[in-house]
Short mmCIF file of C-alpha atoms and ligand atoms in Angstrom, two decimals:
data_model
loop_
_atom_site.label_atom_id
_atom_site.label_comp_id
_atom_site.label_asym_id
_atom_site.label_seq_id
_atom_site.Cartn_x
_atom_site.Cartn_y
_atom_site.Cartn_z
CA UNK A 26 -0.77 18.41 -5.13
CA UNK A 27 1.44 21.34 -4.22
CA UNK A 28 4.55 22.25 -6.11
CA UNK A 29 5.33 25.40 -4.20
CA UNK A 30 4.43 25.93 -0.60
CA UNK A 31 3.16 29.41 0.09
CA UNK A 32 4.49 30.28 3.53
CA UNK A 33 3.89 33.41 5.54
CA UNK A 34 7.22 34.84 4.43
CA UNK A 35 7.09 33.80 0.76
CA UNK A 36 7.38 30.74 -1.46
CA UNK A 37 9.22 27.51 -0.68
CA UNK A 38 10.19 24.73 -3.06
CA UNK A 39 10.02 21.09 -1.95
CA UNK A 40 13.09 18.96 -2.71
CA UNK A 41 12.79 15.18 -2.66
CA UNK A 42 15.30 12.36 -3.21
CA UNK A 43 14.35 8.69 -2.83
CA UNK A 44 16.29 5.62 -1.74
CA UNK A 45 14.34 2.56 -2.81
CA UNK A 46 15.08 -0.89 -1.47
CA UNK A 47 13.92 -3.48 -3.99
CA UNK A 48 14.12 -7.15 -3.08
CA UNK A 49 15.84 -9.06 -5.86
CA UNK A 50 13.75 -11.84 -7.39
CA UNK A 51 15.91 -14.90 -6.77
CA UNK A 52 15.21 -18.27 -5.16
CA UNK A 53 18.30 -18.03 -2.93
CA UNK A 54 19.85 -15.27 -0.83
CA UNK A 55 22.71 -12.98 -1.89
CA UNK A 56 25.50 -14.96 -0.20
CA UNK A 57 23.87 -18.23 0.89
CA UNK A 58 21.69 -20.97 -0.58
CA UNK A 59 18.78 -20.42 1.86
CA UNK A 60 15.33 -19.89 0.30
CA UNK A 61 13.62 -16.51 0.06
CA UNK A 62 9.85 -17.27 -0.11
CA UNK A 63 7.59 -14.80 1.66
CA UNK A 64 5.48 -15.69 4.69
CA UNK A 65 7.17 -18.93 5.82
CA UNK A 66 7.38 -19.98 9.49
CA UNK A 67 10.04 -17.93 11.35
CA UNK A 68 13.67 -19.10 11.09
CA UNK A 69 12.96 -21.88 8.58
CA UNK A 70 14.95 -20.27 5.77
CA UNK A 71 18.26 -19.57 7.45
CA UNK A 72 21.69 -20.88 6.44
CA UNK A 73 24.49 -20.92 8.99
CA UNK A 74 26.05 -18.00 7.15
CA UNK A 75 22.85 -15.90 7.56
CA UNK A 76 22.95 -16.55 11.31
CA UNK A 77 26.62 -15.44 11.36
CA UNK A 78 28.03 -18.67 12.70
CA UNK A 79 31.79 -18.30 13.10
CA UNK A 80 33.81 -19.46 10.13
CA UNK A 81 30.96 -19.35 7.60
CA UNK A 82 31.91 -17.74 4.30
CA UNK A 83 29.83 -15.84 1.76
CA UNK A 84 29.37 -17.31 -1.74
CA UNK A 85 28.03 -14.81 -4.23
CA UNK A 86 24.76 -15.73 -5.98
CA UNK A 87 25.26 -15.14 -9.72
CA UNK A 88 21.53 -14.76 -10.28
CA UNK A 89 21.47 -11.66 -8.05
CA UNK A 90 24.36 -10.11 -9.99
CA UNK A 91 22.49 -10.74 -13.22
CA UNK A 92 19.33 -9.14 -11.81
CA UNK A 93 21.23 -6.03 -10.70
CA UNK A 94 22.82 -5.64 -14.14
CA UNK A 95 19.45 -6.25 -15.83
CA UNK A 96 17.92 -3.53 -13.66
CA UNK A 97 20.78 -1.15 -14.36
CA UNK A 98 20.29 -1.61 -18.10
CA UNK A 99 16.52 -1.12 -17.68
CA UNK A 100 17.24 2.19 -15.92
CA UNK A 101 19.46 3.38 -18.78
CA UNK A 102 22.34 3.30 -16.36
CA UNK A 103 26.08 2.83 -16.52
CA UNK A 104 27.17 -0.69 -15.50
CA UNK A 105 30.38 -0.73 -13.47
CA UNK A 106 32.48 -3.69 -14.55
CA UNK A 107 34.44 -3.44 -11.31
CA UNK A 108 32.60 -3.15 -7.99
CA UNK A 109 33.42 -3.88 -4.37
CA UNK A 110 31.45 -5.31 -1.44
CA UNK A 111 32.05 -3.55 1.86
CA UNK A 112 31.11 -4.14 5.46
CA UNK A 113 28.81 -1.54 6.97
CA UNK A 114 29.21 -1.97 10.71
CA UNK A 115 26.38 -1.37 13.16
CA UNK A 116 24.76 -3.21 16.02
CA UNK A 117 21.18 -4.36 15.89
CA UNK A 118 19.54 -7.48 17.27
CA UNK A 119 18.32 -8.56 13.83
CA UNK A 120 21.82 -8.27 12.35
CA UNK A 121 23.75 -11.19 13.88
CA UNK A 122 27.06 -10.49 12.14
CA UNK A 123 27.24 -6.94 13.46
CA UNK A 124 27.71 -5.70 9.91
CA UNK A 125 25.75 -5.62 6.67
CA UNK A 126 27.50 -6.50 3.44
CA UNK A 127 26.75 -3.67 1.05
CA UNK A 128 28.47 -1.74 -1.70
CA UNK A 129 29.80 1.64 -0.77
CA UNK A 130 32.40 3.45 -2.85
CA UNK A 131 32.14 1.25 -5.93
CA UNK A 132 28.56 0.12 -6.62
CA UNK A 133 27.64 -2.28 -9.42
CA UNK A 134 25.50 0.32 -11.24
CA UNK A 135 26.25 4.02 -11.70
CA UNK A 136 24.19 6.96 -13.01
CA UNK A 137 20.93 6.31 -14.88
CA UNK A 138 17.65 7.94 -15.93
CA UNK A 139 13.94 7.34 -15.37
CA UNK A 140 11.22 9.22 -17.31
CA UNK A 141 8.02 10.03 -15.43
CA UNK A 142 4.64 11.23 -16.74
CA UNK A 143 2.61 13.74 -14.76
CA UNK A 144 -1.12 14.37 -14.64
CA UNK A 145 -0.85 17.70 -16.48
CA UNK A 146 0.48 15.83 -19.52
CA UNK A 147 4.13 16.82 -19.06
CA UNK A 148 7.04 14.43 -18.63
CA UNK A 149 10.25 14.77 -16.62
CA UNK A 150 13.45 12.85 -16.30
CA UNK A 151 14.68 11.87 -12.84
CA UNK A 152 18.37 11.08 -12.45
CA UNK A 153 19.45 7.91 -10.70
CA UNK A 154 22.66 8.32 -8.74
CA UNK A 155 23.51 4.64 -8.28
CA UNK A 156 22.20 1.14 -7.67
CA UNK A 157 24.04 -1.16 -5.30
CA UNK A 158 23.53 -4.67 -3.96
CA UNK A 159 23.27 -5.34 -0.26
CA UNK A 160 21.91 -7.83 2.28
CA UNK A 161 18.58 -7.36 3.99
CA UNK A 162 18.47 -7.66 7.79
CA UNK A 163 16.30 -10.01 9.85
CA UNK A 164 13.07 -8.96 11.46
CA UNK A 165 12.38 -8.23 15.12
CA UNK A 166 8.92 -9.30 16.29
CA UNK A 167 7.74 -7.17 19.19
CA UNK A 168 4.10 -8.14 19.27
CA UNK A 169 4.25 -11.84 20.19
CA UNK A 170 4.95 -11.55 23.91
CA UNK A 171 4.38 -8.92 26.63
CA UNK A 172 8.01 -8.63 27.67
CA UNK A 173 10.10 -10.48 25.06
CA UNK A 174 11.03 -9.71 21.49
CA UNK A 175 11.69 -12.43 18.94
CA UNK A 176 14.00 -12.49 15.96
CA UNK A 177 13.09 -14.02 12.59
CA UNK A 178 16.14 -14.44 10.35
CA UNK A 179 14.26 -15.60 7.23
CA UNK A 180 14.85 -12.23 5.63
CA UNK A 181 18.46 -11.93 6.84
CA UNK A 182 20.77 -12.02 3.84
CA UNK A 183 18.10 -11.71 1.16
CA UNK A 184 19.46 -9.62 -1.75
CA UNK A 185 18.31 -6.03 -2.02
CA UNK A 186 18.99 -3.49 -4.71
CA UNK A 187 19.21 -0.02 -3.23
CA UNK A 188 18.30 2.46 -5.94
CA UNK A 189 19.24 6.03 -5.02
CA UNK A 190 17.79 8.98 -6.94
CA UNK A 191 19.21 12.48 -7.18
CA UNK A 192 17.17 15.11 -5.30
CA UNK A 193 15.29 15.84 -8.55
CA UNK A 194 11.67 15.65 -7.45
CA UNK A 195 9.71 18.68 -6.33
CA UNK A 196 6.24 17.47 -5.40
CA UNK A 197 4.63 14.44 -3.84
CA UNK A 198 3.02 13.78 -7.21
CA UNK A 199 6.43 13.53 -8.88
CA UNK A 200 7.70 11.21 -6.16
CA UNK A 201 4.61 9.01 -6.54
CA UNK A 202 5.00 8.91 -10.32
CA UNK A 203 8.66 7.98 -9.89
CA UNK A 204 7.92 5.07 -7.53
CA UNK A 205 5.16 3.76 -9.81
CA UNK A 206 7.37 4.02 -12.87
CA UNK A 207 10.28 2.33 -11.16
CA UNK A 208 8.01 -0.45 -9.94
CA UNK A 209 6.63 -0.89 -13.45
CA UNK A 210 10.16 -1.18 -14.90
CA UNK A 211 11.26 -3.66 -12.21
CA UNK A 212 8.22 -5.85 -12.89
CA UNK A 213 8.78 -5.78 -16.65
CA UNK A 214 12.37 -6.81 -16.04
CA UNK A 215 11.35 -9.52 -13.56
CA UNK A 216 14.07 -8.36 -11.17
CA UNK A 217 11.72 -7.45 -8.28
CA UNK A 218 8.05 -8.28 -7.78
CA UNK A 219 7.35 -4.72 -6.60
CA UNK A 220 4.98 -5.86 -3.89
CA UNK A 221 4.98 -3.01 -1.38
CA UNK A 222 2.61 -4.69 1.08
CA UNK A 223 4.96 -7.65 1.46
CA UNK A 224 7.89 -5.27 1.80
CA UNK A 225 9.59 -6.22 -1.48
CA UNK A 226 9.72 -2.51 -2.32
CA UNK A 227 10.34 0.02 0.46
CA UNK A 228 11.13 3.70 0.23
CA UNK A 229 13.24 6.00 2.32
CA UNK A 230 12.09 9.50 1.48
CA UNK A 231 14.46 12.45 1.85
CA UNK A 232 12.73 15.81 2.09
CA UNK A 233 13.89 19.39 2.40
CA UNK A 234 12.56 22.79 1.38
CA UNK A 235 14.30 25.86 0.02
CA UNK A 236 13.67 29.34 -1.26
CA UNK A 237 13.44 29.76 -5.04
CA UNK A 238 16.95 29.81 -6.58
CA UNK A 239 18.63 28.90 -3.31
CA UNK A 240 21.00 25.96 -2.69
CA UNK A 241 19.85 22.80 -0.90
CA UNK A 242 18.97 22.93 2.77
CA UNK A 243 19.15 20.19 5.40
CA UNK A 244 17.14 17.06 4.61
CA UNK A 245 15.26 14.69 6.85
CA UNK A 246 14.97 11.05 5.92
CA UNK A 247 11.67 9.25 6.51
CA UNK A 248 12.38 5.55 6.73
CA UNK A 249 10.68 2.46 5.35
CA UNK A 250 7.52 3.71 3.75
CA UNK A 251 5.60 0.84 2.20
CA UNK A 252 2.78 2.45 0.26
CA UNK A 253 2.59 5.25 -2.29
CA UNK A 254 -0.32 6.80 -0.43
CA UNK A 255 1.67 6.98 2.81
CA UNK A 256 4.64 8.41 0.93
CA UNK A 257 2.50 11.26 -0.40
CA UNK A 258 1.17 12.01 3.09
CA UNK A 259 4.65 11.84 4.62
CA UNK A 260 6.12 14.27 2.06
CA UNK A 261 3.28 16.76 2.46
CA UNK A 262 3.54 16.66 6.23
CA UNK A 263 7.32 16.85 6.35
CA UNK A 264 7.69 19.70 3.86
CA UNK A 265 5.12 21.80 5.69
CA UNK A 266 6.86 21.04 8.98
CA UNK A 267 10.15 22.39 7.58
CA UNK A 268 8.43 25.58 6.44
CA UNK A 269 6.82 26.03 9.87
CA UNK A 270 10.15 25.54 11.63
CA UNK A 271 12.05 27.94 9.34
CA UNK A 272 9.37 30.61 9.45
CA UNK A 273 9.29 30.56 13.22
CA UNK A 274 13.06 31.10 13.29
CA UNK A 275 13.99 27.46 14.05
CA UNK A 276 16.55 25.07 12.57
CA UNK A 277 16.05 21.72 10.90
CA UNK A 278 18.45 19.06 12.13
CA UNK A 279 19.43 16.23 9.82
CA UNK A 280 17.62 13.25 11.27
CA UNK A 281 15.90 9.99 10.55
CA UNK A 282 12.14 10.07 11.05
CA UNK A 283 9.23 7.66 11.05
CA UNK A 284 5.86 8.09 9.40
CA UNK A 285 2.88 7.25 11.56
CA UNK A 286 -0.06 6.17 9.42
CA UNK A 287 -2.59 6.68 12.22
CA UNK A 288 -1.87 10.41 12.56
CA UNK A 289 -0.45 11.17 9.11
CA UNK A 290 2.56 12.77 10.85
CA UNK A 291 6.29 12.07 10.98
CA UNK A 292 8.26 11.94 14.22
CA UNK A 293 11.95 11.91 15.04
CA UNK A 294 13.52 8.45 15.41
CA UNK A 295 17.23 9.18 15.75
CA UNK A 296 19.71 11.79 14.70
CA UNK A 297 21.20 10.91 11.34
CA UNK A 298 24.30 8.78 11.53
CA UNK A 299 27.24 9.90 9.43
CA UNK A 300 29.00 7.77 6.84
CA UNK A 301 32.09 7.52 9.07
CA UNK A 302 29.99 6.04 11.89
CA UNK A 303 29.72 2.82 9.91
CA UNK A 304 33.44 2.20 9.56
CA UNK A 305 33.04 0.88 6.04
CA UNK A 306 35.82 -1.33 4.72
CA UNK A 307 36.07 -3.82 1.84
CA UNK A 308 34.86 -7.26 2.92
CA UNK A 309 38.01 -9.43 3.17
CA UNK A 310 35.96 -12.56 2.43
CA UNK A 311 34.81 -11.28 -0.97
CA UNK A 312 37.09 -10.41 -3.88
CA UNK A 313 36.11 -7.39 -6.00
CA UNK A 314 33.35 -8.25 -8.45
CA UNK A 315 34.40 -8.04 -12.08
CA UNK A 316 32.05 -8.39 -15.03
CA UNK A 317 33.02 -8.98 -18.62
CA UNK A 318 31.43 -7.38 -21.67
CA UNK A 319 29.91 -10.63 -22.93
CA UNK A 320 28.01 -11.13 -19.65
CA UNK A 321 26.57 -7.61 -19.86
CA UNK A 322 25.75 -7.86 -23.57
CA UNK A 323 23.98 -11.19 -23.09
CA UNK A 324 21.72 -9.57 -20.54
CA UNK A 325 21.19 -6.53 -22.76
CA UNK A 326 19.99 -8.65 -25.66
CA UNK A 327 17.59 -10.57 -23.40
CA UNK A 328 15.82 -7.45 -22.12
CA UNK A 329 12.08 -7.36 -22.82
CA UNK A 330 10.37 -4.39 -24.47
CA UNK A 331 10.20 -1.89 -21.57
CA UNK A 332 7.33 0.47 -20.68
CA UNK A 333 8.77 3.53 -22.47
CA UNK A 334 9.41 1.62 -25.69
CA UNK A 335 6.02 -0.04 -25.54
CA UNK A 336 4.37 3.30 -24.97
CA UNK A 337 6.00 4.81 -28.08
CA UNK A 338 4.95 1.77 -30.08
CA UNK A 339 1.34 2.06 -28.87
CA UNK A 340 1.33 5.74 -29.85
CA UNK A 341 2.81 5.04 -33.30
CA UNK A 342 1.03 1.82 -34.23
CA UNK A 343 -2.36 2.29 -32.61
CA UNK A 344 -2.55 6.09 -32.81
CA UNK A 345 -3.35 6.33 -29.10
CA UNK A 346 -2.92 9.57 -27.14
CA UNK A 347 0.20 9.54 -24.93
CA UNK A 348 -1.89 9.51 -21.77
CA UNK A 349 -3.85 6.40 -22.74
CA UNK A 350 -0.73 4.64 -24.01
CA UNK A 351 1.04 5.37 -20.71
CA UNK A 352 -1.76 3.79 -18.70
CA UNK A 353 -2.10 0.73 -20.92
CA UNK A 354 1.61 -0.13 -20.69
CA UNK A 355 1.94 0.32 -16.93
CA UNK A 356 1.94 -3.43 -16.46
CA UNK A 357 2.71 -6.14 -18.94
CA UNK A 358 -0.55 -8.05 -18.45
CA UNK A 359 -2.70 -5.02 -19.27
CA UNK A 360 -0.62 -4.24 -22.36
CA UNK A 361 -0.95 -7.84 -23.53
CA UNK A 362 -4.69 -7.88 -22.91
CA UNK A 363 -5.08 -4.65 -24.88
CA UNK A 364 -3.03 -5.92 -27.80
CA UNK A 365 -5.01 -9.18 -27.97
CA UNK A 366 -8.29 -7.27 -28.20
CA UNK A 367 -6.94 -4.59 -30.55
CA UNK A 368 -5.76 -7.14 -33.10
CA UNK A 369 -7.88 -6.51 -36.21
CA UNK A 370 -10.14 -4.01 -34.41
CA UNK A 371 -10.31 -0.24 -34.04
CA UNK A 372 -7.55 0.55 -31.51
CA UNK A 373 -9.26 3.59 -30.01
CA UNK A 374 -12.59 1.84 -29.50
CA UNK A 375 -10.73 -0.99 -27.80
CA UNK A 376 -8.72 1.40 -25.60
CA UNK A 377 -11.98 3.01 -24.56
CA UNK A 378 -13.58 -0.27 -23.54
CA UNK A 379 -10.50 -1.44 -21.66
CA UNK A 380 -9.83 1.84 -19.85
CA UNK A 381 -13.37 2.76 -18.89
CA UNK A 382 -15.61 -0.31 -18.66
CA UNK A 383 -13.05 -2.99 -17.86
CA UNK A 384 -10.81 -0.98 -15.50
CA UNK A 385 -13.95 0.32 -13.75
CA UNK A 386 -15.26 -3.21 -13.22
CA UNK A 387 -11.88 -4.53 -12.04
CA UNK A 388 -11.49 -1.64 -9.66
CA UNK A 389 -14.98 -2.18 -8.18
CA UNK A 390 -14.30 -5.84 -7.56
CA UNK A 391 -10.67 -5.35 -6.44
CA UNK A 392 -9.37 -7.71 -9.12
CA UNK A 393 -6.26 -7.66 -11.28
CA UNK A 394 -6.46 -7.91 -15.05
CA UNK A 395 -4.85 -11.36 -14.81
CA UNK A 396 -8.05 -12.68 -13.22
CA UNK A 397 -10.48 -10.55 -15.20
CA UNK A 398 -13.89 -12.23 -15.42
CA UNK A 399 -14.02 -11.07 -19.05
CA UNK A 400 -11.33 -12.57 -21.27
CA UNK A 401 -9.68 -10.58 -24.04
CA UNK A 402 -11.39 -12.83 -26.60
CA UNK A 403 -14.84 -12.20 -25.16
CA UNK A 404 -14.34 -8.44 -25.02
CA UNK A 405 -13.24 -8.57 -28.67
CA UNK A 406 -16.39 -10.51 -29.58
CA UNK A 407 -18.56 -7.91 -27.83
CA UNK A 408 -16.93 -5.09 -29.77
CA UNK A 409 -17.51 -7.07 -32.99
CA UNK A 410 -21.21 -7.45 -32.18
CA UNK A 411 -21.50 -3.67 -32.04
CA UNK A 412 -19.45 -3.28 -35.20
CA UNK A 413 -21.58 -5.63 -37.28
CA UNK A 414 -24.82 -4.12 -36.03
CA UNK A 415 -26.02 -7.13 -34.01
CA UNK A 416 -26.40 -4.95 -30.91
CA UNK A 417 -26.34 -1.21 -30.24
CA UNK A 418 -23.57 0.22 -28.08
CA UNK A 419 -26.24 1.04 -25.54
CA UNK A 420 -27.29 -2.62 -25.24
CA UNK A 421 -23.60 -3.61 -25.25
CA UNK A 422 -23.20 -1.93 -21.86
CA UNK A 423 -25.76 -4.26 -20.31
CA UNK A 424 -24.30 -7.30 -22.12
CA UNK A 425 -20.94 -6.29 -20.60
CA UNK A 426 -22.50 -6.33 -17.12
CA UNK A 427 -23.90 -9.84 -17.71
CA UNK A 428 -20.49 -10.99 -18.97
CA UNK A 429 -18.95 -9.74 -15.73
CA UNK A 430 -21.41 -11.73 -13.67
CA UNK A 431 -21.52 -14.93 -15.67
CA UNK A 432 -18.26 -15.08 -17.61
CA UNK A 433 -20.36 -16.18 -20.61
CA UNK A 434 -19.53 -15.21 -24.16
CA UNK A 435 -21.43 -12.18 -25.42
CA UNK A 436 -23.37 -13.83 -28.27
CA UNK A 437 -24.82 -16.44 -25.89
CA UNK A 438 -26.10 -13.65 -23.64
CA UNK A 439 -27.49 -11.64 -26.57
CA UNK A 440 -29.34 -14.70 -27.91
CA UNK A 441 -30.63 -15.91 -24.56
CA UNK A 442 -31.95 -12.48 -23.59
CA UNK A 443 -33.22 -11.60 -27.07
CA UNK A 444 -31.11 -8.44 -27.24
CA UNK A 445 -30.43 -8.40 -30.97
CA UNK A 446 -30.85 -5.02 -32.53
CA UNK A 447 -33.99 -4.49 -34.62
CA UNK A 448 -33.00 -3.27 -38.08
CA UNK A 449 -36.14 -4.41 -39.89
CA UNK A 450 -37.79 -1.13 -41.07
CA UNK A 451 -41.27 -2.64 -40.89
CA UNK A 452 -40.95 -3.48 -37.21
CA UNK A 453 -39.52 -0.07 -36.38
CA UNK A 454 -42.26 1.69 -38.39
CA UNK A 455 -44.92 -0.21 -36.51
CA UNK A 456 -43.49 0.97 -33.21
CA UNK A 457 -43.30 4.55 -34.51
CA UNK A 458 -46.90 4.46 -35.65
CA UNK A 459 -48.10 3.16 -32.31
CA UNK A 460 -46.34 5.98 -30.46
CA UNK A 461 -47.70 8.61 -32.87
CA UNK A 462 -51.25 7.27 -32.46
CA UNK A 463 -50.96 7.51 -28.69
CA UNK A 464 -49.65 11.09 -28.76
CA UNK A 465 -51.46 13.10 -31.45
CA UNK A 466 -50.90 16.31 -29.42
CA UNK A 467 -47.12 15.93 -29.55
CA UNK A 468 -47.27 15.11 -33.27
CA UNK A 469 -49.21 18.31 -33.84
CA UNK A 470 -46.69 20.33 -31.83
CA UNK A 471 -43.80 18.83 -33.82
CA UNK A 472 -45.46 19.61 -37.08
CA UNK A 473 -46.17 23.11 -35.79
CA UNK A 474 -42.43 23.71 -35.54
CA UNK A 475 -41.29 22.16 -32.22
CA UNK A 476 -38.71 19.91 -33.89
CA UNK A 477 -36.89 19.48 -30.63
CA UNK A 478 -39.55 16.93 -29.74
CA UNK A 479 -37.70 14.48 -32.01
CA UNK A 480 -35.56 13.37 -29.08
CA UNK A 481 -38.63 12.66 -27.00
CA UNK A 482 -40.12 10.54 -29.82
CA UNK A 483 -36.86 8.60 -30.18
CA UNK A 484 -36.97 7.87 -26.45
CA UNK A 485 -40.55 6.61 -26.63
CA UNK A 486 -39.91 4.30 -29.59
CA UNK A 487 -36.71 3.00 -27.97
CA UNK A 488 -38.67 2.21 -24.83
CA UNK A 489 -41.32 0.44 -26.90
CA UNK A 490 -38.62 -1.72 -28.53
CA UNK A 491 -36.74 -2.40 -25.27
CA UNK A 492 -33.86 -0.29 -26.53
CA UNK A 493 -33.25 -2.60 -29.45
CA UNK A 494 -34.18 -0.38 -32.41
CA UNK A 495 -31.21 0.51 -34.58
CA UNK A 496 -30.68 4.18 -33.62
CA UNK A 497 -29.74 5.48 -37.08
CA UNK A 498 -32.61 3.75 -38.80
CA UNK A 499 -35.02 4.83 -36.11
CA UNK A 500 -34.05 8.47 -36.40
CA UNK A 501 -34.38 8.50 -40.23
CA UNK A 502 -37.72 6.71 -40.25
CA UNK A 503 -39.09 8.85 -37.45
CA UNK A 504 -38.20 12.09 -39.23
CA UNK A 505 -39.88 10.83 -42.39
CA UNK A 506 -43.04 9.80 -40.58
CA UNK A 507 -43.33 13.01 -38.55
CA UNK A 508 -42.97 15.28 -41.53
CA UNK A 509 -45.51 13.34 -43.68
CA UNK A 510 -48.96 14.75 -43.28
P1 LIG B 629 22.20 8.14 3.13
O1 LIG B 629 22.36 6.66 2.98
O2 LIG B 629 23.12 8.77 4.09
O3 LIG B 629 20.78 8.53 3.35
P2 LIG B 629 22.38 8.36 0.30
O4 LIG B 629 23.41 9.02 -0.54
O5 LIG B 629 22.20 6.88 0.20
O6 LIG B 629 22.66 8.82 1.77
O7 LIG B 629 20.98 9.00 -0.03
C1 LIG B 629 20.76 10.34 0.05
C2 LIG B 629 19.42 10.65 -0.57
O8 LIG B 629 19.01 11.93 -0.16
C3 LIG B 629 19.46 10.68 -2.07
O9 LIG B 629 18.29 10.11 -2.61
C4 LIG B 629 19.51 12.16 -2.39
O10 LIG B 629 18.89 12.47 -3.61
C5 LIG B 629 18.70 12.75 -1.26
N1 LIG B 629 19.08 14.12 -0.91
C6 LIG B 629 20.31 14.62 -0.79
N2 LIG B 629 20.26 15.94 -0.43
C7 LIG B 629 18.94 16.25 -0.31
C8 LIG B 629 18.23 17.44 0.05
N3 LIG B 629 18.85 18.57 0.40
N4 LIG B 629 16.89 17.38 0.06
C9 LIG B 629 16.24 16.26 -0.25
N5 LIG B 629 16.85 15.11 -0.59
C10 LIG B 629 18.19 15.10 -0.62
MG1 LIG B 630 19.69 6.60 3.47
#
């Protein structure tokens, strides 16, 4: 990931600011009672208000207000007790009213902060400029008919939170970390499901470049990116395009662009409209929104433990490194799974099993931790079987594989397959003797000073016992036997 772009005429810094549209988790729309479920038949979730029938009036959905305040508090942001809904006028076929109700000069949430962790172990704070509530538009369907387009108004009027960052990010990695962190916070709060594939979380990415220590240059806005991977590609492409243009003596115009996944490139969509083009004015059908302290404080006291707090707790209570703690708290389910297993067990051993074996297996099978084939209880039992010497950690790996396949509890697998560790000295000694009898030449070499052969002997005896000999006991007994003459 680049931080600085090395052009032909010197270094360039990338500057990135993100506008994220997060669909509010609510059963009804922002100003109507129509349902919001994803994937329903077109135009089955549309109130007369959403279709802009004359004379229909908006009625604010209190749940959406609560979710916006909850999100503001989760982003360490200032809550504005007085905010105003405005009409943002533009024409588009999927916007029947000819305007979108949004918040313009006075949004419900003001400045806030989000901490991000980067792969080099450092952390940064990204400033949030504002969060405002607005309506989503409908959807135009262009692929159903050769010459006609269709309109689906199911999404029209669904509540969105637009979360605008300051231009504080300077690499695609930082932007990716920011989106992931924001998504994690929204999911903890339950104010947005964060599902980018379904469009519940969409990013507009603003990119510019500048010389070190120079003021900001013109930005281009890449609209509606719905995956973190595409966002990274779009930023890389766009920033390099700016450098190419500047270095060949050209100018960057402020414009709105589209990212094309097939080519990995961005292309111009339209020149950027200016704020005054929208003719914003306060919506005469909606009084200003006023919140009282009790409403805000009630929400504050109902906030769950958020990722940053949980991370600090994992570091303090379990002694985990910051990196591991950060990964384990990314989603609530993983954190809960970890804590269930870690209860009464060595926290670092547990973190290791969860982050390497379990995550690996989930990743291979494309599953989420919520439908892990291995329950937290079963993983705990497996770790206990190693701890009490029933199986070696080597054998535990293969028990883990069987647990993945069968969902059985570990002890049942160990018993059925006869995998219990052999700790009986007599049995181990017999195996040692058999190996020594078969390889008198190697015994002679060892006794002649080639002590490195010990590893080879351990391997042979392990093989002879199907890997079940207790490793510590085996090594002690073997040394004794080999040095006796
Ligand atoms: P608009 O709706 O016109 O795009 P907003 O204020 O909603 O304007 O969003 C502007 C976004 O662009 C913010 O996220 C801001 O951080 C970002 N931004 C502003 N200036 C620059 C710049 N020079 N380079 C990159 N991003 C920028
Ligand atoms: Mg914008």
